[in-house]
């Protein structure tokens, strides 16, 4: 058997359950997705009943999708990292750093392209540092990304000196106006949809996706099969950084500014969305569709609470309860 054949065989064995259990697993995944759709539908009904005129307004639905877009792009990157057996606690701080670095006066002199390039470059740079420390420096992902979290937040604060940096580029500001909507769909939502579709295709239809599942399920078996586990992990954190850079640019469009407080708690929201979407926190199994639905569920909850003037504390308690239930369901299905 050639090396390529061995790698392919190992990828398939690590990414898929035993043949006799495949139907059951497929059923569970379908049920989980349908359950998430059911939860989202219930939330829409609740919002429609409690605040029918406000929640069901087209402008509010556009707002919900727009707000979901920024954290949604981050969540796609987080899903790949977790499926690959890692974790990234620095995504919110990277978004903040990328947004403020891209909105400095010096950067804005280069116009639209300069801001976009800087946001993505900073995201990729931070992802590269995380990946090198974890994959080649053999640091625990929790520690490495926690260090990046602190460093990126500190650097973002130093760049802004605690001030809000206002964007003055018309081409960027215009993307946040209704005139830029395509058939009533905000540009940010379109970007989120494109990222989600590409993420789904990469995870389910490419060798990169199969290798991600393989190293998350059993990194030693993947290594023995010829997969470069360290390089794959580096790629995963680069991908997460790329998504953070894109999200930072979307946030700049949405807010028209760069702030060191941007991306606050994004890491928790992204991890929570990935978990309730059906991805195992230990890695080796997950899907992009469920993660996207998780983002929409959390964003809808936030919107309903805001419209009903409920306290933020109550909202956080509700999110925490949802996470606990999702993890308990995961543990139950994992042992079936």
mmCIF file of C-alpha atoms in Angstrom:
data_model
loop_
_atom_site.group_PDB
_atom_site.id
_atom_site.type_symbol
_atom_site.label_atom_id
_atom_site.label_comp_id
_atom_site.label_asym_id
_atom_site.label_seq_id
_atom_site.Cartn_x
_atom_site.Cartn_y
_atom_site.Cartn_z
ATOM 1 C CA UNK A 1 0.000 0.000 0.000
ATOM 2 C CA UNK A 2 1.402 3.422 -0.964
ATOM 3 C CA UNK A 3 1.768 6.255 1.554
ATOM 4 C CA UNK A 4 -1.046 8.268 -0.082
ATOM 5 C CA UNK A 5 -3.351 5.268 0.130
ATOM 6 C CA UNK A 6 -2.464 4.762 3.779
ATOM 7 C CA UNK A 7 -3.148 8.417 4.559
ATOM 8 C CA UNK A 8 -6.485 8.256 2.792
ATOM 9 C CA UNK A 9 -7.466 5.109 4.671
ATOM 10 C CA UNK A 10 -6.493 6.604 8.014
ATOM 11 C CA UNK A 11 -8.394 9.800 7.309
ATOM 12 C CA UNK A 12 -11.532 7.864 6.484
ATOM 13 C CA UNK A 13 -11.241 5.627 9.545
ATOM 14 C CA UNK A 14 -10.618 8.570 11.888
ATOM 15 C CA UNK A 15 -13.310 10.799 10.440
ATOM 16 C CA UNK A 16 -16.093 8.232 10.239
ATOM 17 C CA UNK A 17 -17.626 5.881 12.808
ATOM 18 C CA UNK A 18 -17.692 2.120 12.295
ATOM 19 C CA UNK A 19 -19.908 1.092 9.339
ATOM 20 C CA UNK A 20 -22.514 -0.627 11.497
ATOM 21 C CA UNK A 21 -23.082 2.563 13.532
ATOM 22 C CA UNK A 22 -23.163 5.022 10.637
ATOM 23 C CA UNK A 23 -26.940 5.103 10.233
ATOM 24 C CA UNK A 24 -27.441 5.785 13.933
ATOM 25 C CA UNK A 25 -24.896 8.603 13.916
ATOM 26 C CA UNK A 26 -26.409 10.122 10.791
ATOM 27 C CA UNK A 27 -29.812 10.021 12.462
ATOM 28 C CA UNK A 28 -28.465 11.776 15.554
ATOM 29 C CA UNK A 29 -26.903 14.499 13.457
ATOM 30 C CA UNK A 30 -30.155 15.033 11.558
ATOM 31 C CA UNK A 31 -32.135 15.128 14.775
ATOM 32 C CA UNK A 32 -29.692 17.613 16.299
ATOM 33 C CA UNK A 33 -29.966 19.946 13.319
ATOM 34 C CA UNK A 34 -33.744 19.685 13.303
ATOM 35 C CA UNK A 35 -33.757 20.326 17.046
ATOM 36 C CA UNK A 36 -31.738 23.503 16.577
ATOM 37 C CA UNK A 37 -34.115 24.635 13.850
ATOM 38 C CA UNK A 38 -36.993 23.889 16.222
ATOM 39 C CA UNK A 39 -35.395 25.972 18.993
ATOM 40 C CA UNK A 40 -34.839 28.842 16.569
ATOM 41 C CA UNK A 41 -38.459 28.606 15.409
ATOM 42 C CA UNK A 42 -39.689 28.677 19.030
ATOM 43 C CA UNK A 43 -37.604 31.780 19.691
ATOM 44 C CA UNK A 44 -39.086 33.478 16.636
ATOM 45 C CA UNK A 45 -42.573 32.650 17.924
ATOM 46 C CA UNK A 46 -41.695 33.984 21.375
ATOM 47 C CA UNK A 47 -40.350 37.178 19.883
ATOM 48 C CA UNK A 48 -43.382 37.525 17.657
ATOM 49 C CA UNK A 49 -45.775 37.038 20.571
ATOM 50 C CA UNK A 50 -44.019 39.303 23.077
ATOM 51 C CA UNK A 51 -43.132 42.137 20.671
ATOM 52 C CA UNK A 52 -44.952 41.458 17.395
ATOM 53 C CA UNK A 53 -44.637 44.917 15.880
ATOM 54 C CA UNK A 54 -40.976 45.310 16.756
ATOM 55 C CA UNK A 55 -39.503 41.807 16.527
ATOM 56 C CA UNK A 56 -41.129 40.855 13.212
ATOM 57 C CA UNK A 57 -40.279 44.154 11.569
ATOM 58 C CA UNK A 58 -38.041 43.727 8.534
ATOM 59 C CA UNK A 59 -35.544 46.213 9.952
ATOM 60 C CA UNK A 60 -35.225 44.191 13.174
ATOM 61 C CA UNK A 61 -34.762 40.899 11.349
ATOM 62 C CA UNK A 62 -32.073 42.567 9.246
ATOM 63 C CA UNK A 63 -30.451 43.773 12.463
ATOM 64 C CA UNK A 64 -30.464 40.277 13.970
ATOM 65 C CA UNK A 65 -28.802 38.797 10.891
ATOM 66 C CA UNK A 66 -26.285 41.626 10.713
ATOM 67 C CA UNK A 67 -25.280 41.223 14.343
ATOM 68 C CA UNK A 68 -25.024 37.460 13.856
ATOM 69 C CA UNK A 69 -22.721 37.933 10.881
ATOM 70 C CA UNK A 70 -19.716 39.261 12.794
ATOM 71 C CA UNK A 71 -19.663 36.612 15.516
ATOM 72 C CA UNK A 72 -20.789 34.048 12.932
ATOM 73 C CA UNK A 73 -17.634 34.442 10.854
ATOM 74 C CA UNK A 74 -15.545 34.034 14.017
ATOM 75 C CA UNK A 75 -17.557 30.926 14.903
ATOM 76 C CA UNK A 76 -16.765 29.252 11.579
ATOM 77 C CA UNK A 77 -13.057 29.538 12.327
ATOM 78 C CA UNK A 78 -13.592 28.380 15.902
ATOM 79 C CA UNK A 79 -15.495 25.322 14.669
ATOM 80 C CA UNK A 80 -12.489 24.157 12.646
ATOM 81 C CA UNK A 81 -10.138 24.658 15.601
ATOM 82 C CA UNK A 82 -12.343 22.699 18.009
ATOM 83 C CA UNK A 83 -13.057 19.915 15.516
ATOM 84 C CA UNK A 84 -9.281 19.625 15.130
ATOM 85 C CA UNK A 85 -8.942 19.082 18.885
ATOM 86 C CA UNK A 86 -7.885 22.615 19.821
ATOM 87 C CA UNK A 87 -9.328 25.717 21.435
ATOM 88 C CA UNK A 88 -8.888 29.440 20.799
ATOM 89 C CA UNK A 89 -9.552 31.872 23.639
ATOM 90 C CA UNK A 90 -8.041 34.819 21.794
ATOM 91 C CA UNK A 91 -10.541 35.397 18.973
ATOM 92 C CA UNK A 92 -12.285 38.355 20.614
ATOM 93 C CA UNK A 93 -8.986 40.075 21.396
ATOM 94 C CA UNK A 94 -7.733 39.443 17.854
ATOM 95 C CA UNK A 95 -10.890 41.046 16.455
ATOM 96 C CA UNK A 96 -10.287 44.073 18.699
ATOM 97 C CA UNK A 97 -6.621 44.381 17.712
ATOM 98 C CA UNK A 98 -7.373 43.968 14.004
ATOM 99 C CA UNK A 99 -10.160 46.546 14.121
ATOM 100 C CA UNK A 100 -8.098 49.234 15.864
ATOM 101 C CA UNK A 101 -4.942 48.588 13.838
ATOM 102 C CA UNK A 102 -6.973 48.863 10.629
ATOM 103 C CA UNK A 103 -8.620 52.148 11.657
ATOM 104 C CA UNK A 104 -5.572 54.185 12.658
ATOM 105 C CA UNK A 105 -5.092 57.447 10.785
ATOM 106 C CA UNK A 106 -2.015 56.063 9.048
ATOM 107 C CA UNK A 107 -3.866 52.985 7.821
ATOM 108 C CA UNK A 108 -6.927 54.917 6.636
ATOM 109 C CA UNK A 109 -4.701 56.975 4.344
ATOM 110 C CA UNK A 110 -4.521 53.878 2.127
ATOM 111 C CA UNK A 111 -8.302 53.794 1.753
ATOM 112 C CA UNK A 112 -10.640 50.821 1.583
ATOM 113 C CA UNK A 113 -7.999 48.344 0.452
ATOM 114 C CA UNK A 114 -5.586 49.416 3.178
ATOM 115 C CA UNK A 115 -8.117 48.903 5.956
ATOM 116 C CA UNK A 116 -9.229 45.521 4.605
ATOM 117 C CA UNK A 117 -5.661 44.308 4.074
ATOM 118 C CA UNK A 118 -4.559 45.414 7.537
ATOM 119 C CA UNK A 119 -7.495 43.743 9.293
ATOM 120 C CA UNK A 120 -6.856 40.432 7.552
ATOM 121 C CA UNK A 121 -3.077 40.665 7.933
ATOM 122 C CA UNK A 122 -3.326 41.286 11.685
ATOM 123 C CA UNK A 123 -5.749 38.369 12.042
ATOM 124 C CA UNK A 124 -3.444 36.059 10.098
ATOM 125 C CA UNK A 125 -0.410 37.264 12.048
ATOM 126 C CA UNK A 126 -2.030 36.511 15.386
ATOM 127 C CA UNK A 127 -3.224 33.146 14.089
ATOM 128 C CA UNK A 128 0.310 32.374 12.933
ATOM 129 C CA UNK A 129 1.740 33.120 16.377
ATOM 130 C CA UNK A 130 -0.890 30.922 18.022
ATOM 131 C CA UNK A 131 -0.282 28.122 15.550
ATOM 132 C CA UNK A 132 3.499 28.176 15.865
ATOM 133 C CA UNK A 133 3.389 28.200 19.676
ATOM 134 C CA UNK A 134 0.878 25.339 19.814
ATOM 135 C CA UNK A 135 1.995 23.162 16.902
ATOM 136 C CA UNK A 136 5.774 23.637 17.017
ATOM 137 C CA UNK A 137 6.330 25.128 20.476
ATOM 138 C CA UNK A 138 4.229 22.328 21.994
ATOM 139 C CA UNK A 139 2.374 24.780 24.224
ATOM 140 C CA UNK A 140 -1.062 23.846 25.517
ATOM 141 C CA UNK A 141 -3.655 25.582 23.336
ATOM 142 C CA UNK A 142 -5.448 26.973 26.374
ATOM 143 C CA UNK A 143 -2.284 28.689 27.653
ATOM 144 C CA UNK A 144 -1.028 29.920 24.275
ATOM 145 C CA UNK A 145 -4.326 31.486 23.235
ATOM 146 C CA UNK A 146 -4.887 32.913 26.713
ATOM 147 C CA UNK A 147 -1.516 34.657 26.397
ATOM 148 C CA UNK A 148 -2.548 35.969 22.980
ATOM 149 C CA UNK A 149 -5.835 37.153 24.499
ATOM 150 C CA UNK A 150 -4.000 39.265 27.076
ATOM 151 C CA UNK A 151 -1.351 40.528 24.653
ATOM 152 C CA UNK A 152 -3.758 41.487 21.882
ATOM 153 C CA UNK A 153 -6.092 43.288 24.297
ATOM 154 C CA UNK A 154 -3.161 45.175 25.769
ATOM 155 C CA UNK A 155 -1.788 46.150 22.365
ATOM 156 C CA UNK A 156 -5.241 47.266 21.185
ATOM 157 C CA UNK A 157 -5.533 49.492 24.261
ATOM 158 C CA UNK A 158 -2.068 50.911 23.672
ATOM 159 C CA UNK A 159 -2.830 51.737 20.029
ATOM 160 C CA UNK A 160 -6.082 53.537 20.817
ATOM 161 C CA UNK A 161 -5.068 54.963 24.203
ATOM 162 C CA UNK A 162 -8.629 54.135 25.221
ATOM 163 C CA UNK A 163 -10.155 56.332 22.487
ATOM 164 C CA UNK A 164 -12.570 55.400 19.717
ATOM 165 C CA UNK A 165 -11.043 55.618 16.226
ATOM 166 C CA UNK A 166 -13.577 56.979 13.748
ATOM 167 C CA UNK A 167 -13.608 55.688 10.176
ATOM 168 C CA UNK A 168 -13.642 58.457 7.566
ATOM 169 C CA UNK A 169 -13.570 56.369 4.373
ATOM 170 C CA UNK A 170 -16.892 56.781 2.497
ATOM 171 C CA UNK A 171 -16.592 53.440 0.669
ATOM 172 C CA UNK A 172 -16.532 51.599 4.006
ATOM 173 C CA UNK A 173 -19.263 53.640 5.664
ATOM 174 C CA UNK A 174 -21.544 53.250 2.640
ATOM 175 C CA UNK A 175 -21.537 49.450 3.052
ATOM 176 C CA UNK A 176 -23.426 49.893 6.316
ATOM 177 C CA UNK A 177 -26.194 51.940 4.710
ATOM 178 C CA UNK A 178 -29.453 50.523 3.371
ATOM 179 C CA UNK A 179 -28.556 51.637 -0.133
ATOM 180 C CA UNK A 180 -25.893 48.921 -0.150
ATOM 181 C CA UNK A 181 -28.370 46.129 0.631
ATOM 182 C CA UNK A 182 -28.779 43.486 -2.072
ATOM 183 C CA UNK A 183 -32.464 42.554 -2.420
ATOM 184 C CA UNK A 184 -32.960 43.668 1.164
ATOM 185 C CA UNK A 185 -30.003 41.634 2.448
ATOM 186 C CA UNK A 186 -27.176 43.563 4.193
ATOM 187 C CA UNK A 187 -23.677 43.048 2.728
ATOM 188 C CA UNK A 188 -22.433 41.699 6.063
ATOM 189 C CA UNK A 189 -25.006 38.909 5.942
ATOM 190 C CA UNK A 190 -23.896 38.002 2.428
ATOM 191 C CA UNK A 191 -20.281 37.759 3.593
ATOM 192 C CA UNK A 192 -21.360 35.566 6.522
ATOM 193 C CA UNK A 193 -23.308 33.292 4.187
ATOM 194 C CA UNK A 194 -20.344 32.974 1.819
ATOM 195 C CA UNK A 195 -17.943 32.174 4.676
ATOM 196 C CA UNK A 196 -20.391 29.618 6.066
ATOM 197 C CA UNK A 197 -20.830 27.879 2.706
ATOM 198 C CA UNK A 198 -17.090 27.810 2.053
ATOM 199 C CA UNK A 199 -16.505 26.481 5.567
ATOM 200 C CA UNK A 200 -19.048 23.702 5.024
ATOM 201 C CA UNK A 201 -17.505 22.738 1.689
ATOM 202 C CA UNK A 202 -13.956 22.725 3.085
ATOM 203 C CA UNK A 203 -14.922 20.600 6.089
ATOM 204 C CA UNK A 204 -17.079 18.089 4.222
ATOM 205 C CA UNK A 205 -15.675 17.973 0.707
ATOM 206 C CA UNK A 206 -11.906 18.440 0.947
ATOM 207 C CA UNK A 207 -8.837 16.597 2.188
ATOM 208 C CA UNK A 208 -8.191 19.519 4.550
ATOM 209 C CA UNK A 209 -11.518 18.864 6.235
ATOM 210 C CA UNK A 210 -10.899 15.123 6.536
ATOM 211 C CA UNK A 211 -7.481 15.719 8.030
ATOM 212 C CA UNK A 212 -8.959 18.199 10.507
ATOM 213 C CA UNK A 213 -11.414 15.567 11.716
ATOM 214 C CA UNK A 214 -8.656 12.942 11.761
ATOM 215 C CA UNK A 215 -6.262 14.862 14.017
ATOM 216 C CA UNK A 216 -9.147 15.851 16.278
ATOM 217 C CA UNK A 217 -10.333 12.274 16.632
ATOM 218 C CA UNK A 218 -6.966 10.564 17.075
ATOM 219 C CA UNK A 219 -3.839 12.657 16.435
ATOM 220 C CA UNK A 220 -1.455 9.740 17.015
ATOM 221 C CA UNK A 221 -3.231 7.549 14.474
ATOM 222 C CA UNK A 222 -3.251 10.451 12.039
ATOM 223 C CA UNK A 223 0.504 10.942 12.527
ATOM 224 C CA UNK A 224 1.217 7.269 11.978
ATOM 225 C CA UNK A 225 -0.821 7.413 8.780
ATOM 226 C CA UNK A 226 1.445 10.132 7.419
ATOM 227 C CA UNK A 227 -0.530 13.276 8.215
ATOM 228 C CA UNK A 228 1.633 16.188 9.345
ATOM 229 C CA UNK A 229 -0.324 16.931 12.526
ATOM 230 C CA UNK A 230 1.710 19.980 13.482
ATOM 231 C CA UNK A 231 1.331 21.620 10.106
ATOM 232 C CA UNK A 232 -2.404 20.896 10.068
ATOM 233 C CA UNK A 233 -2.808 22.518 13.491
ATOM 234 C CA UNK A 234 -0.883 25.545 12.276
ATOM 235 C CA UNK A 235 -3.271 25.843 9.338
ATOM 236 C CA UNK A 236 -6.274 25.641 11.667
ATOM 237 C CA UNK A 237 -5.095 28.587 13.766
ATOM 238 C CA UNK A 238 -4.254 30.521 10.620
ATOM 239 C CA UNK A 239 -7.818 29.880 9.473
ATOM 240 C CA UNK A 240 -9.168 31.088 12.802
ATOM 241 C CA UNK A 241 -7.042 34.236 12.533
ATOM 242 C CA UNK A 242 -8.272 34.834 8.990
ATOM 243 C CA UNK A 243 -11.882 34.623 10.158
ATOM 244 C CA UNK A 244 -11.101 37.073 12.968
ATOM 245 C CA UNK A 245 -9.628 39.516 10.449
ATOM 246 C CA UNK A 246 -12.717 39.288 8.245
ATOM 247 C CA UNK A 247 -14.965 39.720 11.289
ATOM 248 C CA UNK A 248 -12.967 42.790 12.358
ATOM 249 C CA UNK A 249 -13.558 44.394 8.969
ATOM 250 C CA UNK A 250 -17.281 43.598 9.180
ATOM 251 C CA UNK A 251 -17.361 45.156 12.644
ATOM 252 C CA UNK A 252 -15.671 48.272 11.279
ATOM 253 C CA UNK A 253 -18.417 48.540 8.661
ATOM 254 C CA UNK A 254 -21.116 47.957 11.262
ATOM 255 C CA UNK A 255 -19.865 50.456 13.838
ATOM 256 C CA UNK A 256 -17.952 52.875 11.637
ATOM 257 C CA UNK A 257 -15.110 52.827 14.133
ATOM 258 C CA UNK A 258 -12.385 50.827 15.817
ATOM 259 C CA UNK A 259 -12.338 50.306 19.574
ATOM 260 C CA UNK A 260 -10.172 48.314 21.935
ATOM 261 C CA UNK A 261 -13.371 46.911 23.507
ATOM 262 C CA UNK A 262 -14.502 45.330 20.239
ATOM 263 C CA UNK A 263 -15.008 41.575 20.287
ATOM 264 C CA UNK A 264 -15.715 41.443 24.012
ATOM 265 C CA UNK A 265 -16.675 37.865 25.010
ATOM 266 C CA UNK A 266 -16.605 36.744 21.369
ATOM 267 C CA UNK A 267 -14.533 33.731 22.386
ATOM 268 C CA UNK A 268 -17.222 32.542 24.787
ATOM 269 C CA UNK A 269 -20.073 33.158 22.354
ATOM 270 C CA UNK A 270 -18.225 31.388 19.535
ATOM 271 C CA UNK A 271 -17.350 28.366 21.666
ATOM 272 C CA UNK A 272 -20.923 28.186 22.962
ATOM 273 C CA UNK A 273 -22.370 28.342 19.440
ATOM 274 C CA UNK A 274 -20.017 25.592 18.257
ATOM 275 C CA UNK A 275 -20.891 23.365 21.208
ATOM 276 C CA UNK A 276 -24.662 23.679 20.931
ATOM 277 C CA UNK A 277 -24.230 23.133 17.206
ATOM 278 C CA UNK A 278 -23.104 19.567 17.904
ATOM 279 C CA UNK A 279 -19.313 19.828 17.831
ATOM 280 C CA UNK A 280 -17.507 17.760 20.440
ATOM 281 C CA UNK A 281 -15.323 19.938 22.651
ATOM 282 C CA UNK A 282 -12.752 17.121 22.638
ATOM 283 C CA UNK A 283 -12.590 17.277 18.838
ATOM 284 C CA UNK A 284 -13.045 14.749 16.065
ATOM 285 C CA UNK A 285 -16.666 15.530 15.250
ATOM 286 C CA UNK A 286 -18.664 18.606 14.348
ATOM 287 C CA UNK A 287 -20.420 20.514 11.636
ATOM 288 C CA UNK A 288 -20.639 24.062 10.319
ATOM 289 C CA UNK A 289 -24.428 24.074 9.869
ATOM 290 C CA UNK A 290 -25.058 23.471 13.561
ATOM 291 C CA UNK A 291 -22.531 26.151 14.516
ATOM 292 C CA UNK A 292 -24.276 28.709 12.300
ATOM 293 C CA UNK A 293 -27.631 27.795 13.831
ATOM 294 C CA UNK A 294 -26.075 28.186 17.273
ATOM 295 C CA UNK A 295 -25.017 31.734 16.389
ATOM 296 C CA UNK A 296 -28.512 32.577 15.157
ATOM 297 C CA UNK A 297 -30.065 31.168 18.335
ATOM 298 C CA UNK A 298 -27.857 33.226 20.635
ATOM 299 C CA UNK A 299 -28.302 36.394 18.573
ATOM 300 C CA UNK A 300 -32.069 35.951 18.552
ATOM 301 C CA UNK A 301 -32.099 35.454 22.323
ATOM 302 C CA UNK A 302 -30.113 38.661 22.773
ATOM 303 C CA UNK A 303 -32.507 40.560 20.521
ATOM 304 C CA UNK A 304 -35.619 39.276 22.301
ATOM 305 C CA UNK A 305 -34.189 40.174 25.697
ATOM 306 C CA UNK A 306 -33.265 43.665 24.488
ATOM 307 C CA UNK A 307 -36.723 44.303 23.031
ATOM 308 C CA UNK A 308 -38.359 43.194 26.273
ATOM 309 C CA UNK A 309 -36.001 45.306 28.403
ATOM 310 C CA UNK A 310 -34.772 42.269 30.339
ATOM 311 C CA UNK A 311 -31.541 42.456 32.283
ATOM 312 C CA UNK A 312 -28.271 41.358 30.747
ATOM 313 C CA UNK A 313 -27.694 39.090 33.746
ATOM 314 C CA UNK A 314 -30.843 37.128 32.925
ATOM 315 C CA UNK A 315 -29.696 36.828 29.326
ATOM 316 C CA UNK A 316 -26.332 35.402 30.406
ATOM 317 C CA UNK A 317 -28.053 32.913 32.715
ATOM 318 C CA UNK A 318 -30.230 31.745 29.818
ATOM 319 C CA UNK A 319 -27.177 31.303 27.590
ATOM 320 C CA UNK A 320 -25.392 29.374 30.330
ATOM 321 C CA UNK A 321 -28.362 27.046 30.765
ATOM 322 C CA UNK A 322 -28.453 26.363 27.024
ATOM 323 C CA UNK A 323 -24.740 25.486 27.028
ATOM 324 C CA UNK A 324 -25.146 23.086 29.958
ATOM 325 C CA UNK A 325 -28.070 21.318 28.275
ATOM 326 C CA UNK A 326 -26.143 21.071 25.002
ATOM 327 C CA UNK A 327 -23.117 19.508 26.714
ATOM 328 C CA UNK A 328 -25.305 17.006 28.597
ATOM 329 C CA UNK A 329 -26.957 16.003 25.315
ATOM 330 C CA UNK A 330 -23.508 15.577 23.748
ATOM 331 C CA UNK A 331 -22.354 13.304 26.552
ATOM 332 C CA UNK A 332 -25.481 11.216 26.230
ATOM 333 C CA UNK A 333 -25.239 10.778 22.445
ATOM 334 C CA UNK A 334 -21.489 10.144 22.595
ATOM 335 C CA UNK A 335 -22.046 7.025 24.694
ATOM 336 C CA UNK A 336 -24.929 5.630 22.633
#
